């Protein structure tokens, strides 16, 4: 119940599965032998079998990659939204590059220093004492940031949390013209299997 109310991310439910299995096994063990138990067992086997087929269909492309019929690179480019952008960053940015990430959660494949803007803003408030876009960027450059990665998703509303001078708000409000104060390096659009579009914009801080 807590999992359902707080968020349906599967990784939060997986640790409970052994406990649930023990509970279900205990429950079956307490049912007297006979026809009702037999039909109940068949019902549960049918339900589990059906969900196994659904899971197999859902992960059919994963099995192809795991079996070696598809390369790791091709699989990730098709299934991991941040992979192409991470590849560009890893191949084209200097090893000491420091990127303000506003605000992509998928950071695993980046081999450069990537710092979430939402976290950095809470602790540093980098826009304080800045009266212009240029001053905000100057503060970031003084903190050794060399680049900004800005991302948007079609199923999420624009990120307005924080100061009106925070990087996400500056990008969302076109009148701020922050992009004109940066050097564009890379853009990419990824559409997942559910039709959600993610766009990436990588800029160098001049």
PDB file of C-alpha atoms in Angstrom:
ATOM      1  CA  UNK A   1       0.000   0.000   0.000  1.00  0.00           C
ATOM      2  CA  UNK A   2       2.813   2.404   0.848  1.00  0.00           C
ATOM      3  CA  UNK A   3       4.526   1.575  -2.455  1.00  0.00           C
ATOM      4  CA  UNK A   4       1.328   2.294  -4.374  1.00  0.00           C
ATOM      5  CA  UNK A   5       0.668   5.619  -2.630  1.00  0.00           C
ATOM      6  CA  UNK A   6       4.229   6.967  -2.626  1.00  0.00           C
ATOM      7  CA  UNK A   7       5.408   6.045  -6.121  1.00  0.00           C
ATOM      8  CA  UNK A   8       5.178   3.062  -8.412  1.00  0.00           C
ATOM      9  CA  UNK A   9       8.859   2.738  -9.254  1.00  0.00           C
ATOM     10  CA  UNK A  10       9.475  -1.004  -9.413  1.00  0.00           C
ATOM     11  CA  UNK A  11      12.837  -0.868  -7.649  1.00  0.00           C
ATOM     12  CA  UNK A  12      11.053   0.116  -4.436  1.00  0.00           C
ATOM     13  CA  UNK A  13       8.859  -2.999  -4.586  1.00  0.00           C
ATOM     14  CA  UNK A  14      11.500  -5.593  -5.507  1.00  0.00           C
ATOM     15  CA  UNK A  15      12.980  -5.866  -1.950  1.00  0.00           C
ATOM     16  CA  UNK A  16       9.526  -6.862  -0.681  1.00  0.00           C
ATOM     17  CA  UNK A  17       9.062  -9.760  -3.108  1.00  0.00           C
ATOM     18  CA  UNK A  18      10.810 -12.408  -0.936  1.00  0.00           C
ATOM     19  CA  UNK A  19       8.625 -11.409   2.010  1.00  0.00           C
ATOM     20  CA  UNK A  20       5.494 -11.529  -0.132  1.00  0.00           C
ATOM     21  CA  UNK A  21       6.505 -14.946  -1.490  1.00  0.00           C
ATOM     22  CA  UNK A  22       6.905 -16.281   2.060  1.00  0.00           C
ATOM     23  CA  UNK A  23       3.509 -14.883   3.042  1.00  0.00           C
ATOM     24  CA  UNK A  24       1.821 -16.412  -0.026  1.00  0.00           C
ATOM     25  CA  UNK A  25       3.519 -19.775   0.593  1.00  0.00           C
ATOM     26  CA  UNK A  26       2.399 -19.762   4.206  1.00  0.00           C
ATOM     27  CA  UNK A  27      -1.129 -18.927   3.109  1.00  0.00           C
ATOM     28  CA  UNK A  28      -1.248 -21.821   0.648  1.00  0.00           C
ATOM     29  CA  UNK A  29       0.174 -24.148   3.249  1.00  0.00           C
ATOM     30  CA  UNK A  30      -2.683 -23.376   5.615  1.00  0.00           C
ATOM     31  CA  UNK A  31      -5.399 -24.285   3.068  1.00  0.00           C
ATOM     32  CA  UNK A  32      -6.745 -27.820   3.572  1.00  0.00           C
ATOM     33  CA  UNK A  33      -5.984 -30.285   0.788  1.00  0.00           C
ATOM     34  CA  UNK A  34      -8.780 -30.825  -1.696  1.00  0.00           C
ATOM     35  CA  UNK A  35     -10.455 -29.516  -4.838  1.00  0.00           C
ATOM     36  CA  UNK A  36     -10.615 -25.769  -3.827  1.00  0.00           C
ATOM     37  CA  UNK A  37      -6.884 -25.696  -3.166  1.00  0.00           C
ATOM     38  CA  UNK A  38      -6.185 -27.427  -6.474  1.00  0.00           C
ATOM     39  CA  UNK A  39      -8.195 -24.863  -8.451  1.00  0.00           C
ATOM     40  CA  UNK A  40      -6.677 -22.015  -6.483  1.00  0.00           C
ATOM     41  CA  UNK A  41      -3.206 -23.302  -7.331  1.00  0.00           C
ATOM     42  CA  UNK A  42      -4.130 -23.517 -11.024  1.00  0.00           C
ATOM     43  CA  UNK A  43      -5.482 -19.958 -10.909  1.00  0.00           C
ATOM     44  CA  UNK A  44      -2.258 -18.606  -9.446  1.00  0.00           C
ATOM     45  CA  UNK A  45      -0.116 -20.568 -11.896  1.00  0.00           C
ATOM     46  CA  UNK A  46      -2.210 -19.161 -14.755  1.00  0.00           C
ATOM     47  CA  UNK A  47      -1.835 -15.602 -13.453  1.00  0.00           C
ATOM     48  CA  UNK A  48       1.926 -15.979 -12.996  1.00  0.00           C
ATOM     49  CA  UNK A  49       2.270 -17.564 -16.436  1.00  0.00           C
ATOM     50  CA  UNK A  50       0.331 -14.753 -18.077  1.00  0.00           C
ATOM     51  CA  UNK A  51       2.466 -12.096 -16.405  1.00  0.00           C
ATOM     52  CA  UNK A  52       5.608 -14.009 -17.380  1.00  0.00           C
ATOM     53  CA  UNK A  53       4.528 -13.830 -21.015  1.00  0.00           C
ATOM     54  CA  UNK A  54       3.830 -10.106 -20.674  1.00  0.00           C
ATOM     55  CA  UNK A  55       7.248  -9.552 -19.107  1.00  0.00           C
ATOM     56  CA  UNK A  56       8.902 -11.533 -21.897  1.00  0.00           C
ATOM     57  CA  UNK A  57       7.139  -9.435 -24.534  1.00  0.00           C
ATOM     58  CA  UNK A  58       8.028  -6.190 -22.759  1.00  0.00           C
ATOM     59  CA  UNK A  59      11.725  -7.136 -22.547  1.00  0.00           C
ATOM     60  CA  UNK A  60      12.031  -8.900 -25.917  1.00  0.00           C
ATOM     61  CA  UNK A  61      14.566  -6.322 -27.162  1.00  0.00           C
ATOM     62  CA  UNK A  62      16.597  -6.686 -23.965  1.00  0.00           C
ATOM     63  CA  UNK A  63      16.917 -10.436 -24.524  1.00  0.00           C
ATOM     64  CA  UNK A  64      18.292  -9.833 -28.025  1.00  0.00           C
ATOM     65  CA  UNK A  65      21.027  -7.607 -26.630  1.00  0.00           C
ATOM     66  CA  UNK A  66      21.788  -9.978 -23.740  1.00  0.00           C
ATOM     67  CA  UNK A  67      22.133 -12.875 -26.194  1.00  0.00           C
ATOM     68  CA  UNK A  68      24.600 -10.930 -28.336  1.00  0.00           C
ATOM     69  CA  UNK A  69      22.350 -10.349 -31.341  1.00  0.00           C
ATOM     70  CA  UNK A  70      22.580  -6.578 -30.808  1.00  0.00           C
ATOM     71  CA  UNK A  71      25.619  -4.573 -29.753  1.00  0.00           C
ATOM     72  CA  UNK A  72      25.715  -2.754 -26.431  1.00  0.00           C
ATOM     73  CA  UNK A  73      26.134   0.569 -28.248  1.00  0.00           C
ATOM     74  CA  UNK A  74      23.139  -0.007 -30.547  1.00  0.00           C
ATOM     75  CA  UNK A  75      20.988  -1.147 -27.628  1.00  0.00           C
ATOM     76  CA  UNK A  76      21.854   1.858 -25.454  1.00  0.00           C
ATOM     77  CA  UNK A  77      21.374   4.338 -28.283  1.00  0.00           C
ATOM     78  CA  UNK A  78      17.861   2.984 -28.767  1.00  0.00           C
ATOM     79  CA  UNK A  79      16.869   2.509 -25.123  1.00  0.00           C
ATOM     80  CA  UNK A  80      18.833   4.922 -22.891  1.00  0.00           C
ATOM     81  CA  UNK A  81      17.835   8.517 -23.530  1.00  0.00           C
ATOM     82  CA  UNK A  82      21.057  10.090 -22.274  1.00  0.00           C
ATOM     83  CA  UNK A  83      23.515   7.720 -23.955  1.00  0.00           C
ATOM     84  CA  UNK A  84      24.138   9.618 -27.206  1.00  0.00           C
ATOM     85  CA  UNK A  85      24.614  12.863 -25.313  1.00  0.00           C
ATOM     86  CA  UNK A  86      26.961  11.161 -22.851  1.00  0.00           C
ATOM     87  CA  UNK A  87      28.971   9.756 -25.748  1.00  0.00           C
ATOM     88  CA  UNK A  88      29.372  13.207 -27.266  1.00  0.00           C
ATOM     89  CA  UNK A  89      30.438  14.644 -23.920  1.00  0.00           C
ATOM     90  CA  UNK A  90      32.944  11.845 -23.283  1.00  0.00           C
ATOM     91  CA  UNK A  91      34.466  12.116 -26.752  1.00  0.00           C
ATOM     92  CA  UNK A  92      34.541  15.895 -27.224  1.00  0.00           C
ATOM     93  CA  UNK A  93      34.933  17.594 -23.854  1.00  0.00           C
ATOM     94  CA  UNK A  94      38.214  17.874 -21.996  1.00  0.00           C
ATOM     95  CA  UNK A  95      38.731  15.443 -19.085  1.00  0.00           C
ATOM     96  CA  UNK A  96      38.601  18.349 -16.612  1.00  0.00           C
ATOM     97  CA  UNK A  97      35.284  19.690 -17.957  1.00  0.00           C
ATOM     98  CA  UNK A  98      32.743  20.549 -15.264  1.00  0.00           C
ATOM     99  CA  UNK A  99      29.101  20.536 -16.385  1.00  0.00           C
ATOM    100  CA  UNK A 100      26.098  22.098 -14.681  1.00  0.00           C
ATOM    101  CA  UNK A 101      23.330  19.601 -15.411  1.00  0.00           C
ATOM    102  CA  UNK A 102      19.872  21.194 -15.585  1.00  0.00           C
ATOM    103  CA  UNK A 103      18.436  18.719 -14.908  1.00  0.00           C
ATOM    104  CA  UNK A 104      18.884  15.234 -16.337  1.00  0.00           C
ATOM    105  CA  UNK A 105      18.569  12.392 -13.819  1.00  0.00           C
ATOM    106  CA  UNK A 106      20.229   9.776 -16.059  1.00  0.00           C
ATOM    107  CA  UNK A 107      23.934  10.463 -15.453  1.00  0.00           C
ATOM    108  CA  UNK A 108      25.474   6.972 -15.400  1.00  0.00           C
ATOM    109  CA  UNK A 109      27.241   7.038 -18.780  1.00  0.00           C
ATOM    110  CA  UNK A 110      28.834  10.476 -18.422  1.00  0.00           C
ATOM    111  CA  UNK A 111      32.572  10.265 -17.763  1.00  0.00           C
ATOM    112  CA  UNK A 112      32.938  13.948 -16.953  1.00  0.00           C
ATOM    113  CA  UNK A 113      32.087  15.887 -13.816  1.00  0.00           C
ATOM    114  CA  UNK A 114      28.322  16.417 -13.940  1.00  0.00           C
ATOM    115  CA  UNK A 115      26.542  18.288 -11.137  1.00  0.00           C
ATOM    116  CA  UNK A 116      22.760  18.482 -10.832  1.00  0.00           C
ATOM    117  CA  UNK A 117      21.581  22.094 -10.904  1.00  0.00           C
ATOM    118  CA  UNK A 118      18.766  21.388  -8.440  1.00  0.00           C
ATOM    119  CA  UNK A 119      21.233  20.126  -5.828  1.00  0.00           C
ATOM    120  CA  UNK A 120      23.869  22.764  -6.510  1.00  0.00           C
ATOM    121  CA  UNK A 121      21.312  25.578  -6.323  1.00  0.00           C
ATOM    122  CA  UNK A 122      20.116  24.530  -2.878  1.00  0.00           C
ATOM    123  CA  UNK A 123      23.599  24.688  -1.390  1.00  0.00           C
ATOM    124  CA  UNK A 124      25.317  27.451  -3.353  1.00  0.00           C
ATOM    125  CA  UNK A 125      22.569  29.808  -4.606  1.00  0.00           C
ATOM    126  CA  UNK A 126      24.837  30.720  -7.488  1.00  0.00           C
ATOM    127  CA  UNK A 127      22.541  33.502  -8.700  1.00  0.00           C
ATOM    128  CA  UNK A 128      22.943  35.644  -5.570  1.00  0.00           C
ATOM    129  CA  UNK A 129      24.375  39.109  -6.186  1.00  0.00           C
ATOM    130  CA  UNK A 130      23.865  38.601  -9.930  1.00  0.00           C
ATOM    131  CA  UNK A 131      21.893  41.320 -11.708  1.00  0.00           C
ATOM    132  CA  UNK A 132      22.016  39.827 -15.205  1.00  0.00           C
ATOM    133  CA  UNK A 133      22.345  36.616 -17.172  1.00  0.00           C
ATOM    134  CA  UNK A 134      25.996  37.416 -17.780  1.00  0.00           C
ATOM    135  CA  UNK A 135      26.578  37.817 -14.045  1.00  0.00           C
ATOM    136  CA  UNK A 136      24.983  34.424 -13.331  1.00  0.00           C
ATOM    137  CA  UNK A 137      27.245  32.789 -15.894  1.00  0.00           C
ATOM    138  CA  UNK A 138      30.238  34.621 -14.429  1.00  0.00           C
ATOM    139  CA  UNK A 139      29.427  33.129 -11.018  1.00  0.00           C
ATOM    140  CA  UNK A 140      29.284  29.663 -12.542  1.00  0.00           C
ATOM    141  CA  UNK A 141      32.558  30.179 -14.365  1.00  0.00           C
ATOM    142  CA  UNK A 142      34.172  31.351 -11.126  1.00  0.00           C
ATOM    143  CA  UNK A 143      33.068  28.009  -9.611  1.00  0.00           C
ATOM    144  CA  UNK A 144      34.986  26.212 -12.424  1.00  0.00           C
ATOM    145  CA  UNK A 145      31.942  25.259 -14.489  1.00  0.00           C
ATOM    146  CA  UNK A 146      32.846  25.037 -18.163  1.00  0.00           C
ATOM    147  CA  UNK A 147      29.563  23.830 -19.685  1.00  0.00           C
ATOM    148  CA  UNK A 148      25.800  23.692 -19.163  1.00  0.00           C
ATOM    149  CA  UNK A 149      23.642  20.711 -20.113  1.00  0.00           C
ATOM    150  CA  UNK A 150      19.968  21.640 -20.346  1.00  0.00           C
ATOM    151  CA  UNK A 151      17.280  19.020 -20.944  1.00  0.00           C
ATOM    152  CA  UNK A 152      13.502  19.042 -21.351  1.00  0.00           C
ATOM    153  CA  UNK A 153      10.938  16.215 -21.381  1.00  0.00           C
ATOM    154  CA  UNK A 154       7.577  16.306 -23.100  1.00  0.00           C
ATOM    155  CA  UNK A 155       5.771  14.692 -20.154  1.00  0.00           C
ATOM    156  CA  UNK A 156       7.092  17.166 -17.569  1.00  0.00           C
ATOM    157  CA  UNK A 157       6.132  20.795 -17.044  1.00  0.00           C
ATOM    158  CA  UNK A 158       8.954  23.375 -17.234  1.00  0.00           C
ATOM    159  CA  UNK A 159      11.120  23.489 -14.120  1.00  0.00           C
ATOM    160  CA  UNK A 160      10.451  26.776 -12.295  1.00  0.00           C
ATOM    161  CA  UNK A 161      11.740  25.807  -8.858  1.00  0.00           C
ATOM    162  CA  UNK A 162      14.221  28.265  -7.400  1.00  0.00           C
ATOM    163  CA  UNK A 163      15.169  31.815  -8.233  1.00  0.00           C
ATOM    164  CA  UNK A 164      14.069  33.588 -11.403  1.00  0.00           C
ATOM    165  CA  UNK A 165      17.793  33.743 -12.173  1.00  0.00           C
ATOM    166  CA  UNK A 166      18.386  29.994 -11.874  1.00  0.00           C
ATOM    167  CA  UNK A 167      19.527  28.288 -15.059  1.00  0.00           C
ATOM    168  CA  UNK A 168      16.314  26.294 -15.762  1.00  0.00           C
ATOM    169  CA  UNK A 169      14.145  29.408 -15.389  1.00  0.00           C
ATOM    170  CA  UNK A 170      16.495  31.445 -17.560  1.00  0.00           C
ATOM    171  CA  UNK A 171      16.151  28.830 -20.305  1.00  0.00           C
ATOM    172  CA  UNK A 172      12.371  28.499 -19.968  1.00  0.00           C
ATOM    173  CA  UNK A 173      11.783  32.249 -20.259  1.00  0.00           C
ATOM    174  CA  UNK A 174      12.948  33.164 -23.788  1.00  0.00           C
ATOM    175  CA  UNK A 175      13.152  36.869 -22.986  1.00  0.00           C
ATOM    176  CA  UNK A 176      16.183  36.132 -20.826  1.00  0.00           C
ATOM    177  CA  UNK A 177      18.107  35.115 -23.966  1.00  0.00           C
ATOM    178  CA  UNK A 178      20.557  32.995 -22.017  1.00  0.00           C
ATOM    179  CA  UNK A 179      21.330  30.838 -25.052  1.00  0.00           C
ATOM    180  CA  UNK A 180      22.726  33.887 -26.859  1.00  0.00           C
ATOM    181  CA  UNK A 181      25.301  34.279 -24.051  1.00  0.00           C
ATOM    182  CA  UNK A 182      26.522  30.695 -24.481  1.00  0.00           C
ATOM    183  CA  UNK A 183      28.255  28.751 -27.239  1.00  0.00           C
ATOM    184  CA  UNK A 184      26.020  25.894 -28.515  1.00  0.00           C
ATOM    185  CA  UNK A 185      27.900  22.618 -28.914  1.00  0.00           C
ATOM    186  CA  UNK A 186      25.334  19.854 -29.266  1.00  0.00           C
ATOM    187  CA  UNK A 187      21.622  19.091 -29.447  1.00  0.00           C
ATOM    188  CA  UNK A 188      19.776  15.772 -29.483  1.00  0.00           C
ATOM    189  CA  UNK A 189      16.207  14.500 -29.301  1.00  0.00           C
ATOM    190  CA  UNK A 190      15.328  11.067 -27.950  1.00  0.00           C
ATOM    191  CA  UNK A 191      11.874   9.453 -28.102  1.00  0.00           C
ATOM    192  CA  UNK A 192      11.278   6.441 -25.866  1.00  0.00           C
ATOM    193  CA  UNK A 193       8.960   3.482 -26.441  1.00  0.00           C
ATOM    194  CA  UNK A 194       6.086   5.347 -24.754  1.00  0.00           C
ATOM    195  CA  UNK A 195       6.445   8.391 -26.992  1.00  0.00           C
ATOM    196  CA  UNK A 196       8.052  10.645 -24.363  1.00  0.00           C
ATOM    197  CA  UNK A 197      10.461  13.080 -26.037  1.00  0.00           C
ATOM    198  CA  UNK A 198      13.626  14.287 -24.305  1.00  0.00           C
ATOM    199  CA  UNK A 199      15.705  17.112 -25.777  1.00  0.00           C
ATOM    200  CA  UNK A 200      19.286  17.889 -24.814  1.00  0.00           C
ATOM    201  CA  UNK A 201      21.172  21.139 -25.311  1.00  0.00           C
ATOM    202  CA  UNK A 202      24.873  21.376 -24.453  1.00  0.00           C
ATOM    203  CA  UNK A 203      26.508  24.783 -24.187  1.00  0.00           C
ATOM    204  CA  UNK A 204      29.974  26.065 -23.416  1.00  0.00           C
ATOM    205  CA  UNK A 205      30.229  28.926 -20.937  1.00  0.00           C
ATOM    206  CA  UNK A 206      32.257  31.641 -22.663  1.00  0.00           C
TER     207      UNK A 206
END
